[in-house]
Each structure stands twice: as structure tokens, then as C-alpha cells.
Amino acid sequence: MEYDVVVVGGGPAGCLAAKYAAEHASTLVVEEHAKIGEPIQCAGLISVRAAAESELPRSKFKRCVCNEVRGAIFHPPSFEPLMIEGQETKAFVIKRDIFDAALAEEAARGGADFLMRSKIVGIKQKRVGSETLNELKVVSNGKELKIKARVLIGADGASGITQRFLGLRPRRLLSCVQVSGIYSGDTDLVELFFGKSVAPGFFAWAIPVDEKVARLGLCIDTAVSTCKPLQLLGTFLERLKKEDKFKGSSFDFLTGVIPLGPPKRTAASLVMLVGDAAAQVKPVTGGGVYYGMKCGKLAGRLAARAVKEEHNRGVSRYDKLWRREIGREIRLGMLLHELRCRMEDKDFDAVFRALADEEFLKTIARRGDMDYQSSALLPAVRRLLVQPQTLALLSKLLLMKKHKL
């Protein structure tokens, strides 16, 4: 088998890459699992912009949506909660399996082929005549295949074979766990819970699915936590039960990892990485669907172009082009994530106390952007700079070793 472009992984980033590559080049998606979208390893909250970026027809996208939310309630360790609420829908709670399957269908309609229950177990590059090809060793439904690809797009997650082939890895890993449960809360608002005692290096959440059910979970940064996520989740659920929010019945258990901090390069030698494989993830929230789809489209276009170019300039330009679009957001997010990892519970309380101003919160609700978070983060940092109670915290930021971003 031989294709112009082979995409490894059928998630949102991989499907959009395949869809765009297939417009001008023969394209194959190699997916390890039997069904697109399973197993689910995502909290399932995406922005309005991400919904548009998916390019799904309205009727198809509606079948993916469980709920719409307009804002969030932020719970510090001891200080009173803060609410940021908009007038319009800010995000959708979606069924990721249905969403991913719809993206795969659109890619197939656009001309991409799919090879399911197939795992790439080896990658090497060979010179064939005047060109270099990626030669893939694939185990498909128990049989070994060899597939040749002019360009390879790795959309196979945080520890996939394409990432290892390039000798790359993300700077940090978050370990995540989530259940669905019977929950009493506002269906219009996501709830976020902060504190080193709650989720070291990250936060916990309650995402409303409908009037009775919410997705309850948390992530930790494995570099700063001595506790296991499942242990912390148990403590978190007990807290919610005591507050008479969680009713004790849980289901849909899932786990996963989120990579933070892209490697220095995400493209080399006719291979491009997209989505989690490239750690194209928002460090502050861990969301990666929008960035992954956006970069997947870029990679697909460049892959199709590279097939026709003598020197494959499309692949070499990939790094520069995607970083120009979202690199600044990720750099700022990584800096704030590093600070978050150093914060104690009293530091979180100080931050929320400094931000507790009605007019400021209204401004953030109006200007805040889930995907380009500097629009809210930079005003928040400026406000913290003039608050006496956060000067000690900000000194931590200034004393941090210069982070290579």
C-alpha cells in the first residue's frame, strides 16, 4: 500500500489533517481502535470557536451537544467563590465519541481512507529513486502490513510512535481522572476548584451535562504531586457529597494524560506532529481540541503541498506557521502553569481575593476568550501587580528560573 499522506490517529486533529490533505493528495488514516472516538479520554468541553473550527454541519454538531454553558464559578481553597458569567453561550458540553465520529465521516466524505484496528509498530525512512519515503510497519487485525507514505502526520497522542520516532516529548504531563455522577448545580455554569490540596499543579471541575448529571474530575501535574489522581478524586467527591452537591452515584469512569509544553520542533524529515502529539494544548486549562484542529488543518494543507514539491518546503514551514498563530498563547500559559505549580493554598486565596471586584469580573466576562486566554490573563496579572496581598506571590514568578519557551 502506498499513499501520499498517512495520518496516525483518528481524533479531531487527525481527522481535520486528513480532510485537508485529501483535497489534493491520496490520504490514509491509521487508527488503533475499532471505533473512532473510543475510548473517551476528554472532559468534553469545547469553545464556540472550536465548534466552528470543526466545520461540522449544524445538524451533525447538534447531535454531539449535551449542554451549553455561559460561564464558570471559581472555587478557591478558603475564599468565597467568584462567578464569571456571560450573556451568550461560551462553550458546549459534547459527547466526544459522537463528535469524533462525525469528524471522521467528514474526512471520509472528503476522500480520506481509514484503516481501523491497526497499529503502527515501526517507522523507517528509505530512499526510493529520487525521493525519500516513510515506510510503516503496521499490525492490522492481526496481520502485518507495510505502508509507504510520502508525508507522515502524527496525531497519535502524548506518547505515540511518531513522537518517539522524532525523539521528542512534551515538557510536562498532567494525569487526569473523571467520573460522571448525579450532581446538583447550575446547568449554565462550569465549576472549577483550585488549591494544592485539591489538585496539585492543576484544578478539579464539575461540568454540567444536564439538570441531574455532571462530569466530575481533576488533573494533577505529575512533577509536583505526591498523591495519585484517583486518591484525590475520592477526596474531592467526598467534599462535594458533604456540600450536598454530589449525590453519591457515579459512572463513566475515565482516565487520561494531557501533555503541556511543545518540544522545540514538531516537524522534521517528512513527519509533522499535531494535537497532543505536539503538545498543542492550552496550559492554563488543558484544552486541546481547538488548537489540535487548527494545526491539523495546517498540517494537512502543507502535507498535500509537500507531496508536489521537490524539496518538501511545506513540512519545514509547519513549525514556524503554527507557532505564529498560537505560540504566544502557549508560552504565556506555560509561564502561568509553572507559577501555579509553586502556589500554596494561601496563594490561591490571595489571588482570588485580589480579583474579587465586580466591575473587573464583568470586564473579564465580556472580553475573556477560552482559546486566546491572554485576553483575560494579562489584565488579571496587571491587577495582581497593584494588589499588596499578591506581591509575595508575584515575587515567586520573578525569582523563577528563566523558562525556555
GROMACS .gro file of C-alpha atoms in nm:
model
  405
    1MET     CA    1   0.000   0.000   0.000
    2GLU     CA    2   0.124   0.348  -0.082
    3TYR     CA    3  -0.027   0.688  -0.005
    4ASP     CA    4   0.085   1.046  -0.043
    5VAL     CA    5  -0.013   1.121   0.319
    6VAL     CA    6  -0.066   0.889   0.614
    7VAL     CA    7  -0.222   1.029   0.932
    8VAL     CA    8  -0.164   0.831   1.252
    9GLY     CA    9  -0.466   0.869   1.482
   10GLY     CA   10  -0.832   0.948   1.415
   11GLY     CA   11  -0.902   1.213   1.679
   12PRO     CA   12  -1.007   1.570   1.594
   13ALA     CA   13  -0.656   1.683   1.494
   14GLY     CA   14  -0.601   1.373   1.280
   15CYS     CA   15  -0.939   1.389   1.110
   16LEU     CA   16  -0.903   1.755   1.016
   17ALA     CA   17  -0.549   1.690   0.890
   18ALA     CA   18  -0.681   1.403   0.677
   19LYS     CA   19  -0.973   1.605   0.547
   20TYR     CA   20  -0.748   1.886   0.425
   21ALA     CA   21  -0.474   1.659   0.291
   22ALA     CA   22  -0.730   1.454   0.096
   23GLU     CA   23  -0.834   1.758  -0.104
   24HIS     CA   24  -0.516   1.730  -0.311
   25ALA     CA   25  -0.341   1.406  -0.214
   26SER     CA   26  -0.419   1.040  -0.152
   27THR     CA   27  -0.465   1.010   0.225
   28LEU     CA   28  -0.498   0.729   0.477
   29VAL     CA   29  -0.585   0.747   0.849
   30VAL     CA   30  -0.444   0.462   1.059
   31GLU     CA   31  -0.645   0.422   1.381
   32GLU     CA   32  -0.551   0.182   1.658
   33HIS     CA   33  -0.900   0.129   1.797
   34ALA     CA   34  -1.204  -0.042   1.647
   35LYS     CA   35  -1.423   0.266   1.670
   36ILE     CA   36  -1.342   0.635   1.622
   37GLY     CA   37  -1.383   0.833   1.945
   38GLU     CA   38  -1.338   0.541   2.181
   39PRO     CA   39  -1.213   0.512   2.444
   40ILE     CA   40  -1.311   0.861   2.556
   41GLN     CA   41  -1.024   1.047   2.725
   42CYS     CA   42  -1.157   1.402   2.742
   43ALA     CA   43  -1.376   1.614   2.970
   44GLY     CA   44  -1.580   1.709   2.663
   45LEU     CA   45  -1.598   2.088   2.697
   46ILE     CA   46  -1.519   2.287   2.383
   47SER     CA   47  -1.548   2.654   2.297
   48VAL     CA   48  -1.789   2.808   2.048
   49ARG     CA   49  -1.488   2.883   1.829
   50ALA     CA   50  -1.382   2.518   1.840
   51ALA     CA   51  -1.730   2.414   1.729
   52ALA     CA   52  -1.697   2.643   1.427
   53GLU     CA   53  -1.342   2.521   1.357
   54SER     CA   54  -1.473   2.163   1.331
   55GLU     CA   55  -1.667   2.263   1.018
   56LEU     CA   56  -1.936   2.010   1.103
   57PRO     CA   57  -2.278   2.077   0.951
   58ARG     CA   58  -2.512   2.227   1.210
   59SER     CA   59  -2.736   1.919   1.216
   60LYS     CA   60  -2.440   1.688   1.286
   61PHE     CA   61  -2.293   1.911   1.554
   62LYS     CA   62  -2.627   1.937   1.735
   63ARG     CA   63  -2.626   1.560   1.781
   64CYS     CA   64  -2.296   1.592   1.970
   65VAL     CA   65  -2.417   1.855   2.219
   66CYS     CA   66  -2.538   1.769   2.570
   67ASN     CA   67  -2.545   2.120   2.715
   68GLU     CA   68  -2.442   2.482   2.663
   69VAL     CA   69  -2.267   2.691   2.929
   70ARG     CA   70  -2.229   3.067   2.966
   71GLY     CA   71  -1.959   3.097   3.231
   72ALA     CA   72  -1.787   2.949   3.533
   73ILE     CA   73  -1.777   2.952   3.913
   74PHE     CA   74  -1.422   2.955   4.051
   75HIS     CA   75  -1.372   2.796   4.394
   76PRO     CA   76  -1.051   2.892   4.581
   77PRO     CA   77  -0.945   2.682   4.882
   78SER     CA   78  -1.090   2.910   5.153
   79PHE     CA   79  -1.202   3.237   4.996
   80GLU     CA   80  -1.557   3.279   4.868
   81PRO     CA   81  -1.625   3.162   4.508
   82LEU     CA   82  -1.608   3.403   4.215
   83MET     CA   83  -1.851   3.384   3.922
   84ILE     CA   84  -1.782   3.496   3.567
   85GLU     CA   85  -2.097   3.473   3.359
   86GLY     CA   86  -2.168   3.594   3.008
   87GLN     CA   87  -2.494   3.664   2.831
   88GLU     CA   88  -2.426   3.421   2.546
   89THR     CA   89  -2.310   3.062   2.512
   90LYS     CA   90  -1.935   3.037   2.570
   91ALA     CA   91  -1.887   2.662   2.541
   92PHE     CA   92  -2.056   2.334   2.457
   93VAL     CA   93  -2.057   2.016   2.663
   94ILE     CA   94  -2.026   1.747   2.399
   95LYS     CA   95  -2.030   1.371   2.351
   96ARG     CA   96  -1.672   1.325   2.231
   97ASP     CA   97  -1.731   0.984   2.077
   98ILE     CA   98  -2.009   1.119   1.855
   99PHE     CA   99  -1.812   1.437   1.780
  100ASP     CA  100  -1.501   1.245   1.673
  101ALA     CA  101  -1.705   1.002   1.464
  102ALA     CA  102  -1.870   1.293   1.282
  103LEU     CA  103  -1.528   1.445   1.204
  104ALA     CA  104  -1.410   1.110   1.070
  105GLU     CA  105  -1.717   1.083   0.849
  106GLU     CA  106  -1.649   1.428   0.704
  107ALA     CA  107  -1.286   1.333   0.636
  108ALA     CA  108  -1.402   1.016   0.461
  109ARG     CA  109  -1.653   1.212   0.255
  110GLY     CA  110  -1.363   1.435   0.153
  111GLY     CA  111  -1.169   1.139   0.017
  112ALA     CA  112  -0.963   1.006   0.309
  113ASP     CA  113  -0.938   0.630   0.364
  114PHE     CA  114  -0.945   0.475   0.712
  115LEU     CA  115  -0.767   0.165   0.838
  116MET     CA  116  -0.918   0.065   1.173
  117ARG     CA  117  -0.787  -0.167   1.445
  118SER     CA  118  -0.441  -0.101   1.308
  119LYS     CA  119  -0.129  -0.005   1.500
  120ILE     CA  120   0.196   0.127   1.359
  121VAL     CA  121   0.478  -0.065   1.526
  122GLY     CA  122   0.772   0.062   1.321
  123ILE     CA  123   0.875   0.364   1.116
  124LYS     CA  124   1.180   0.398   0.895
  125GLN     CA  125   1.269   0.613   0.601
  126LYS     CA  126   1.406   0.480   0.273
  127ARG     CA  127   1.541   0.644  -0.035
  128VAL     CA  128   1.345   0.522  -0.337
  129GLY     CA  129   1.480   0.661  -0.661
  130SER     CA  130   1.486   1.038  -0.631
  131GLU     CA  131   1.263   1.063  -0.323
  132THR     CA  132   1.253   0.960   0.041
  133LEU     CA  133   0.953   0.766   0.169
  134ASN     CA  134   0.826   0.680   0.515
  135GLU     CA  135   0.792   0.304   0.540
  136LEU     CA  136   0.544   0.199   0.809
  137LYS     CA  137   0.518  -0.142   0.965
  138VAL     CA  138   0.154  -0.190   1.064
  139VAL     CA  139  -0.028  -0.464   1.250
  140SER     CA  140  -0.385  -0.457   1.121
  141ASN     CA  141  -0.644  -0.702   1.253
  142GLY     CA  142  -0.365  -0.944   1.344
  143LYS     CA  143  -0.186  -0.921   1.010
  144GLU     CA  144   0.134  -0.735   0.931
  145LEU     CA  145   0.125  -0.476   0.654
  146LYS     CA  146   0.375  -0.236   0.504
  147ILE     CA  147   0.253   0.106   0.404
  148LYS     CA  148   0.457   0.371   0.227
  149ALA     CA  149   0.385   0.740   0.276
  150ARG     CA  150   0.546   1.046   0.125
  151VAL     CA  151   0.443   1.252   0.428
  152LEU     CA  152   0.351   1.126   0.775
  153ILE     CA  153   0.130   1.324   1.016
  154GLY     CA  154   0.143   1.210   1.377
  155ALA     CA  155  -0.185   1.268   1.559
  156ASP     CA  156  -0.138   0.973   1.793
  157GLY     CA  157  -0.130   1.144   2.130
  158ALA     CA  158   0.113   1.229   2.404
  159SER     CA  159   0.327   0.916   2.379
  160GLY     CA  160   0.265   0.793   2.027
  161ILE     CA  161   0.513   0.626   1.795
  162THR     CA  162   0.553   0.930   1.568
  163GLN     CA  163   0.665   1.142   1.863
  164ARG     CA  164   0.915   0.874   1.966
  165PHE     CA  165   1.039   0.842   1.606
  166LEU     CA  166   1.141   1.208   1.613
  167GLY     CA  167   1.294   1.167   1.959
  168LEU     CA  168   1.059   1.425   2.112
  169ARG     CA  169   0.849   1.454   2.425
  170PRO     CA  170   0.639   1.726   2.595
  171ARG     CA  171   0.791   1.919   2.886
  172ARG     CA  172   0.520   1.822   3.136
  173LEU     CA  173   0.241   1.567   3.171
  174LEU     CA  174  -0.090   1.603   3.351
  175SER     CA  175  -0.258   1.289   3.483
  176CYS     CA  176  -0.637   1.308   3.478
  177VAL     CA  177  -0.934   1.113   3.610
  178GLN     CA  178  -1.308   1.174   3.574
  179VAL     CA  179  -1.644   1.019   3.652
  180SER     CA  180  -1.998   1.121   3.569
  181GLY     CA  181  -2.233   1.149   3.864
  182ILE     CA  182  -2.564   1.274   3.995
  183TYR     CA  183  -2.496   1.638   4.079
  184SER     CA  184  -2.687   1.945   4.189
  185GLY     CA  185  -2.558   2.263   4.027
  186ASP     CA  186  -2.632   2.539   3.778
  187THR     CA  187  -2.652   2.386   3.430
  188ASP     CA  188  -2.535   2.715   3.276
  189LEU     CA  189  -2.204   2.722   3.464
  190VAL     CA  190  -1.894   2.507   3.487
  191GLU     CA  191  -1.743   2.487   3.837
  192LEU     CA  192  -1.364   2.490   3.884
  193PHE     CA  193  -1.193   2.407   4.215
  194PHE     CA  194  -0.841   2.525   4.294
  195GLY     CA  195  -0.579   2.453   4.555
  196LYS     CA  196  -0.271   2.241   4.613
  197SER     CA  197  -0.480   2.031   4.850
  198VAL     CA  198  -0.742   1.972   4.576
  199ALA     CA  199  -0.535   1.906   4.262
  200PRO     CA  200  -0.161   1.985   4.280
  201GLY     CA  201  -0.048   2.172   3.970
  202PHE     CA  202  -0.394   2.200   3.816
  203PHE     CA  203  -0.762   2.200   3.927
  204ALA     CA  204  -1.078   1.996   3.968
  205TRP     CA  205  -1.407   2.051   3.784
  206ALA     CA  206  -1.779   1.988   3.766
  207ILE     CA  207  -1.912   2.014   3.409
  208PRO     CA  208  -2.293   2.003   3.387
  209VAL     CA  209  -2.425   1.756   3.131
  210ASP     CA  210  -2.791   1.822   3.212
  211GLU     CA  211  -3.014   1.906   3.511
  212LYS     CA  212  -2.910   1.592   3.702
  213VAL     CA  213  -2.569   1.478   3.577
  214ALA     CA  214  -2.224   1.638   3.577
  215ARG     CA  215  -1.876   1.525   3.481
  216LEU     CA  216  -1.659   1.540   3.793
  217GLY     CA  217  -1.285   1.516   3.762
  218LEU     CA  218  -0.941   1.660   3.818
  219CYS     CA  219  -0.589   1.671   3.679
  220ILE     CA  220  -0.255   1.688   3.856
  221ASP     CA  221   0.090   1.778   3.733
  222THR     CA  222   0.289   1.462   3.793
  223ALA     CA  223   0.606   1.667   3.851
  224VAL     CA  224   0.470   1.832   4.167
  225SER     CA  225   0.219   1.586   4.314
  226THR     CA  226   0.294   1.302   4.555
  227CYS     CA  227  -0.070   1.188   4.551
  228LYS     CA  228  -0.239   0.973   4.288
  229PRO     CA  229  -0.527   1.129   4.089
  230LEU     CA  230  -0.774   0.859   4.194
  231GLN     CA  231  -0.700   0.922   4.561
  232LEU     CA  232  -0.753   1.297   4.516
  233LEU     CA  233  -1.074   1.235   4.321
  234GLY     CA  234  -1.212   1.034   4.611
  235THR     CA  235  -1.139   1.321   4.848
  236PHE     CA  236  -1.295   1.568   4.605
  237LEU     CA  237  -1.613   1.364   4.568
  238GLU     CA  238  -1.645   1.332   4.944
  239ARG     CA  239  -1.621   1.710   4.971
  240LEU     CA  240  -1.895   1.755   4.713
  241LYS     CA  241  -2.108   1.499   4.894
  242LYS     CA  242  -2.073   1.689   5.224
  243GLU     CA  243  -2.176   2.008   5.041
  244ASP     CA  244  -2.487   1.819   4.920
  245LYS     CA  245  -2.389   1.862   4.555
  246PHE     CA  246  -2.273   1.514   4.462
  247LYS     CA  247  -2.540   1.255   4.536
  248GLY     CA  248  -2.304   0.959   4.564
  249SER     CA  249  -2.383   0.776   4.239
  250SER     CA  250  -2.106   0.779   3.978
  251PHE     CA  251  -2.043   0.611   3.641
  252ASP     CA  252  -1.847   0.659   3.315
  253PHE     CA  253  -1.505   0.635   3.475
  254LEU     CA  254  -1.220   0.753   3.252
  255THR     CA  255  -0.852   0.839   3.279
  256GLY     CA  256  -0.604   1.013   3.053
  257VAL     CA  257  -0.296   1.230   3.022
  258ILE     CA  258  -0.255   1.583   2.889
  259PRO     CA  259   0.085   1.698   2.753
  260LEU     CA  260   0.199   2.053   2.826
  261GLY     CA  261   0.481   2.244   2.660
  262PRO     CA  262   0.555   2.170   2.293
  263PRO     CA  263   0.902   2.038   2.208
  264LYS     CA  264   1.146   2.266   2.026
  265ARG     CA  265   1.042   2.122   1.694
  266THR     CA  266   0.731   1.941   1.580
  267ALA     CA  267   0.831   1.865   1.221
  268ALA     CA  268   1.131   1.700   1.063
  269SER     CA  269   1.221   1.464   0.783
  270LEU     CA  270   0.876   1.441   0.620
  271VAL     CA  271   0.696   1.399   0.952
  272MET     CA  272   0.467   1.652   1.128
  273LEU     CA  273   0.310   1.626   1.473
  274VAL     CA  274  -0.032   1.769   1.554
  275GLY     CA  275  -0.260   1.793   1.856
  276ASP     CA  276  -0.149   1.615   2.173
  277ALA     CA  277   0.145   1.462   1.986
  278ALA     CA  278   0.282   1.818   1.952
  279ALA     CA  279   0.151   1.931   2.294
  280GLN     CA  280  -0.063   2.191   2.115
  281VAL     CA  281  -0.264   2.236   2.434
  282LYS     CA  282  -0.369   2.538   2.641
  283PRO     CA  283  -0.152   2.506   2.955
  284VAL     CA  284  -0.390   2.700   3.180
  285THR     CA  285  -0.698   2.484   3.111
  286GLY     CA  286  -0.561   2.171   2.942
  287GLY     CA  287  -0.794   2.212   2.643
  288GLY     CA  288  -0.653   2.094   2.312
  289VAL     CA  289  -0.940   2.034   2.070
  290TYR     CA  290  -0.940   2.381   1.910
  291TYR     CA  291  -0.562   2.408   1.880
  292GLY     CA  292  -0.539   2.049   1.753
  293MET     CA  293  -0.798   2.102   1.479
  294LYS     CA  294  -0.645   2.433   1.373
  295CYS     CA  295  -0.297   2.284   1.349
  296GLY     CA  296  -0.437   1.969   1.189
  297LYS     CA  297  -0.579   2.174   0.902
  298LEU     CA  298  -0.244   2.347   0.856
  299ALA     CA  299  -0.054   2.019   0.858
  300GLY     CA  300  -0.297   1.865   0.607
  301ARG     CA  301  -0.260   2.154   0.366
  302LEU     CA  302   0.119   2.156   0.395
  303ALA     CA  303   0.142   1.779   0.358
  304ALA     CA  304  -0.052   1.786   0.031
  305ARG     CA  305   0.169   2.068  -0.091
  306ALA     CA  306   0.489   1.889   0.015
  307VAL     CA  307   0.395   1.586  -0.193
  308LYS     CA  308   0.417   1.801  -0.503
  309GLU     CA  309   0.727   2.000  -0.402
  310GLU     CA  310   1.077   1.886  -0.488
  311HIS     CA  311   1.228   1.997  -0.153
  312ASN     CA  312   0.920   1.946   0.070
  313ARG     CA  313   0.927   2.303   0.197
  314GLY     CA  314   0.573   2.265   0.330
  315VAL     CA  315   0.687   2.032   0.608
  316SER     CA  316   0.977   2.255   0.709
  317ARG     CA  317   0.749   2.560   0.736
  318TYR     CA  318   0.496   2.389   0.963
  319ASP     CA  319   0.668   2.471   1.293
  320LYS     CA  320   0.701   2.840   1.216
  321LEU     CA  321   0.344   2.878   1.089
  322TRP     CA  322   0.158   2.713   1.377
  323ARG     CA  323   0.370   2.887   1.641
  324ARG     CA  324   0.298   3.220   1.476
  325GLU     CA  325  -0.073   3.159   1.537
  326ILE     CA  326  -0.081   3.014   1.891
  327GLY     CA  327   0.278   3.007   2.017
  328ARG     CA  328   0.244   3.324   2.226
  329GLU     CA  329  -0.065   3.189   2.399
  330ILE     CA  330   0.113   2.865   2.489
  331ARG     CA  331   0.426   3.047   2.613
  332LEU     CA  332   0.222   3.269   2.845
  333GLY     CA  333   0.019   2.970   2.959
  334MET     CA  334   0.331   2.769   3.041
  335LEU     CA  335   0.471   3.054   3.249
  336LEU     CA  336   0.148   3.075   3.449
  337HIS     CA  337   0.133   2.697   3.483
  338GLU     CA  338   0.484   2.695   3.632
  339LEU     CA  339   0.371   2.959   3.881
  340ARG     CA  340   0.056   2.761   3.962
  341CYS     CA  341   0.270   2.457   4.043
  342ARG     CA  342   0.455   2.662   4.305
  343MET     CA  343   0.144   2.804   4.471
  344GLU     CA  344   0.018   2.701   4.814
  345ASP     CA  345  -0.348   2.717   4.916
  346LYS     CA  346  -0.294   3.058   5.079
  347ASP     CA  347  -0.156   3.187   4.747
  348PHE     CA  348  -0.469   3.082   4.561
  349ASP     CA  349  -0.682   3.258   4.822
  350ALA     CA  350  -0.473   3.574   4.782
  351VAL     CA  351  -0.518   3.570   4.405
  352PHE     CA  352  -0.895   3.528   4.421
  353ARG     CA  353  -0.923   3.792   4.691
  354ALA     CA  354  -0.732   4.036   4.469
  355LEU     CA  355  -0.955   3.961   4.169
  356ALA     CA  356  -1.283   3.987   4.361
  357ASP     CA  357  -1.409   4.309   4.208
  358GLU     CA  358  -1.749   4.319   4.041
  359GLU     CA  359  -1.655   4.556   3.760
  360PHE     CA  360  -1.333   4.369   3.686
  361LEU     CA  361  -1.519   4.037   3.668
  362LYS     CA  362  -1.774   4.188   3.431
  363THR     CA  363  -1.489   4.306   3.207
  364ILE     CA  364  -1.337   3.958   3.205
  365ALA     CA  365  -1.676   3.805   3.124
  366ARG     CA  366  -1.707   4.044   2.831
  367ARG     CA  367  -1.350   4.021   2.699
  368GLY     CA  368  -1.243   3.671   2.807
  369ASP     CA  369  -1.165   3.415   2.539
  370MET     CA  370  -1.137   3.039   2.604
  371ASP     CA  371  -0.894   2.986   2.318
  372TYR     CA  372  -0.684   3.303   2.329
  373GLN     CA  373  -0.659   3.334   2.703
  374SER     CA  374  -0.413   3.623   2.713
  375SER     CA  375  -0.716   3.850   2.662
  376ALA     CA  376  -0.815   3.773   3.022
  377LEU     CA  377  -0.486   3.659   3.175
  378LEU     CA  378  -0.289   3.975   3.103
  379PRO     CA  379  -0.549   4.210   3.262
  380ALA     CA  380  -0.561   3.975   3.562
  381VAL     CA  381  -0.182   3.983   3.600
  382ARG     CA  382  -0.183   4.364   3.577
  383ARG     CA  383  -0.445   4.379   3.852
  384LEU     CA  384  -0.242   4.145   4.072
  385LEU     CA  385   0.062   4.369   4.030
  386VAL     CA  386  -0.106   4.651   4.221
  387GLN     CA  387  -0.255   4.440   4.500
  388PRO     CA  388  -0.045   4.427   4.821
  389GLN     CA  389  -0.165   4.077   4.910
  390THR     CA  390  -0.022   3.926   4.592
  391LEU     CA  391   0.322   4.090   4.591
  392ALA     CA  392   0.479   3.792   4.770
  393LEU     CA  393   0.325   3.556   4.515
  394LEU     CA  394   0.448   3.760   4.220
  395SER     CA  395   0.798   3.757   4.366
  396LYS     CA  396   0.788   3.380   4.310
  397LEU     CA  397   0.731   3.447   3.943
  398LEU     CA  398   1.021   3.691   3.926
  399LEU     CA  399   1.256   3.452   4.106
  400MET     CA  400   1.169   3.157   3.887
  401LYS     CA  401   1.448   3.041   3.659
  402LYS     CA  402   1.409   3.171   3.309
  403HIS     CA  403   1.184   2.923   3.135
  404LYS     CA  404   1.282   2.814   2.787
  405LEU     CA  405   0.970   2.861   2.581
   0.00000   0.00000   0.00000
